[in-house]
Amino acid sequence: MSDREEVCWLVCSILGGLFFLVGAVGYVKLETARIKAEAQVKVVQEFGEGLVGAIEAWKD
């Protein structure tokens, strides 16, 4: 293999690794955001259920 081919392989390998890392970081950020959103939805649902229960108890 010539020096030029070796440099090309090296550059392509580095770029491929960088794209993989960017994709992995993006995936982790998306999963973290999804988990936070699910937790927020759960909190709001529990608050809503508690509010409905309090209103029903107040009606009686």
C-alpha positions as YAML, in Angstrom:
chain: A
units: angstrom
residues:
- id: 1
  name: MET
  ca: [0.00, 0.00, 0.00]
- id: 2
  name: SER
  ca: [1.29, 3.44, -0.82]
- id: 3
  name: ASP
  ca: [1.62, 6.24, 1.67]
- id: 4
  name: ARG
  ca: [-1.32, 8.00, 0.07]
- id: 5
  name: GLU
  ca: [-3.59, 4.97, 0.53]
- id: 6
  name: GLU
  ca: [-2.50, 4.57, 4.14]
- id: 7
  name: VAL
  ca: [-3.28, 8.22, 4.88]
- id: 8
  name: CYS
  ca: [-6.66, 7.84, 3.18]
- id: 9
  name: TRP
  ca: [-7.48, 4.77, 5.31]
- id: 10
  name: LEU
  ca: [-6.38, 6.59, 8.44]
- id: 11
  name: VAL
  ca: [-8.48, 9.67, 7.67]
- id: 12
  name: CYS
  ca: [-11.52, 7.57, 6.75]
- id: 13
  name: SER
  ca: [-11.16, 5.51, 9.93]
- id: 14
  name: ILE
  ca: [-10.93, 8.63, 12.07]
- id: 15
  name: LEU
  ca: [-13.96, 10.20, 10.37]
- id: 16
  name: GLY
  ca: [-15.94, 6.98, 10.77]
- id: 17
  name: GLY
  ca: [-15.06, 6.87, 14.46]
- id: 18
  name: LEU
  ca: [-16.09, 10.48, 14.91]
- id: 19
  name: PHE
  ca: [-19.44, 9.89, 13.20]
- id: 20
  name: PHE
  ca: [-20.00, 6.87, 15.45]
- id: 21
  name: LEU
  ca: [-19.21, 8.90, 18.57]
- id: 22
  name: VAL
  ca: [-21.50, 11.75, 17.50]
- id: 23
  name: GLY
  ca: [-24.29, 9.25, 16.88]
- id: 24
  name: ALA
  ca: [-23.75, 7.56, 20.24]
- id: 25
  name: VAL
  ca: [-23.76, 10.88, 22.11]
- id: 26
  name: GLY
  ca: [-26.92, 11.95, 20.26]
- id: 27
  name: TYR
  ca: [-28.62, 8.67, 21.16]
- id: 28
  name: VAL
  ca: [-27.71, 9.04, 24.84]
- id: 29
  name: LYS
  ca: [-29.04, 12.62, 24.86]
- id: 30
  name: LEU
  ca: [-32.32, 11.50, 23.26]
- id: 31
  name: GLU
  ca: [-32.74, 8.65, 25.74]
- id: 32
  name: THR
  ca: [-32.00, 10.98, 28.66]
- id: 33
  name: ALA
  ca: [-34.58, 13.47, 27.39]
- id: 34
  name: ARG
  ca: [-37.13, 10.68, 26.92]
- id: 35
  name: ILE
  ca: [-36.61, 9.40, 30.46]
- id: 36
  name: LYS
  ca: [-36.94, 12.91, 31.90]
- id: 37
  name: ALA
  ca: [-40.12, 13.49, 29.90]
- id: 38
  name: GLU
  ca: [-41.62, 10.22, 31.13]
- id: 39
  name: ALA
  ca: [-40.81, 11.19, 34.73]
- id: 40
  name: GLN
  ca: [-42.43, 14.60, 34.26]
- id: 41
  name: VAL
  ca: [-45.55, 13.00, 32.77]
- id: 42
  name: LYS
  ca: [-45.75, 10.65, 35.74]
- id: 43
  name: VAL
  ca: [-45.49, 13.55, 38.20]
- id: 44
  name: VAL
  ca: [-48.20, 15.49, 36.37]
- id: 45
  name: GLN
  ca: [-50.46, 12.42, 36.25]
- id: 46
  name: GLU
  ca: [-50.04, 11.81, 39.98]
- id: 47
  name: PHE
  ca: [-50.71, 15.48, 40.71]
- id: 48
  name: GLY
  ca: [-53.82, 15.36, 38.52]
- id: 49
  name: GLU
  ca: [-55.09, 12.22, 40.24]
- id: 50
  name: GLY
  ca: [-54.50, 13.79, 43.65]
- id: 51
  name: LEU
  ca: [-56.28, 16.96, 42.56]
- id: 52
  name: VAL
  ca: [-59.27, 14.99, 41.26]
- id: 53
  name: GLY
  ca: [-59.38, 13.02, 44.50]
- id: 54
  name: ALA
  ca: [-59.30, 16.21, 46.55]
- id: 55
  name: ILE
  ca: [-62.10, 17.76, 44.48]
- id: 56
  name: GLU
  ca: [-64.23, 14.63, 44.82]
- id: 57
  name: ALA
  ca: [-63.63, 14.55, 48.57]
- id: 58
  name: TRP
  ca: [-64.50, 18.25, 48.82]
- id: 59
  name: LYS
  ca: [-67.76, 17.68, 46.89]
- id: 60
  name: ASP
  ca: [-68.87, 15.04, 49.39]
...
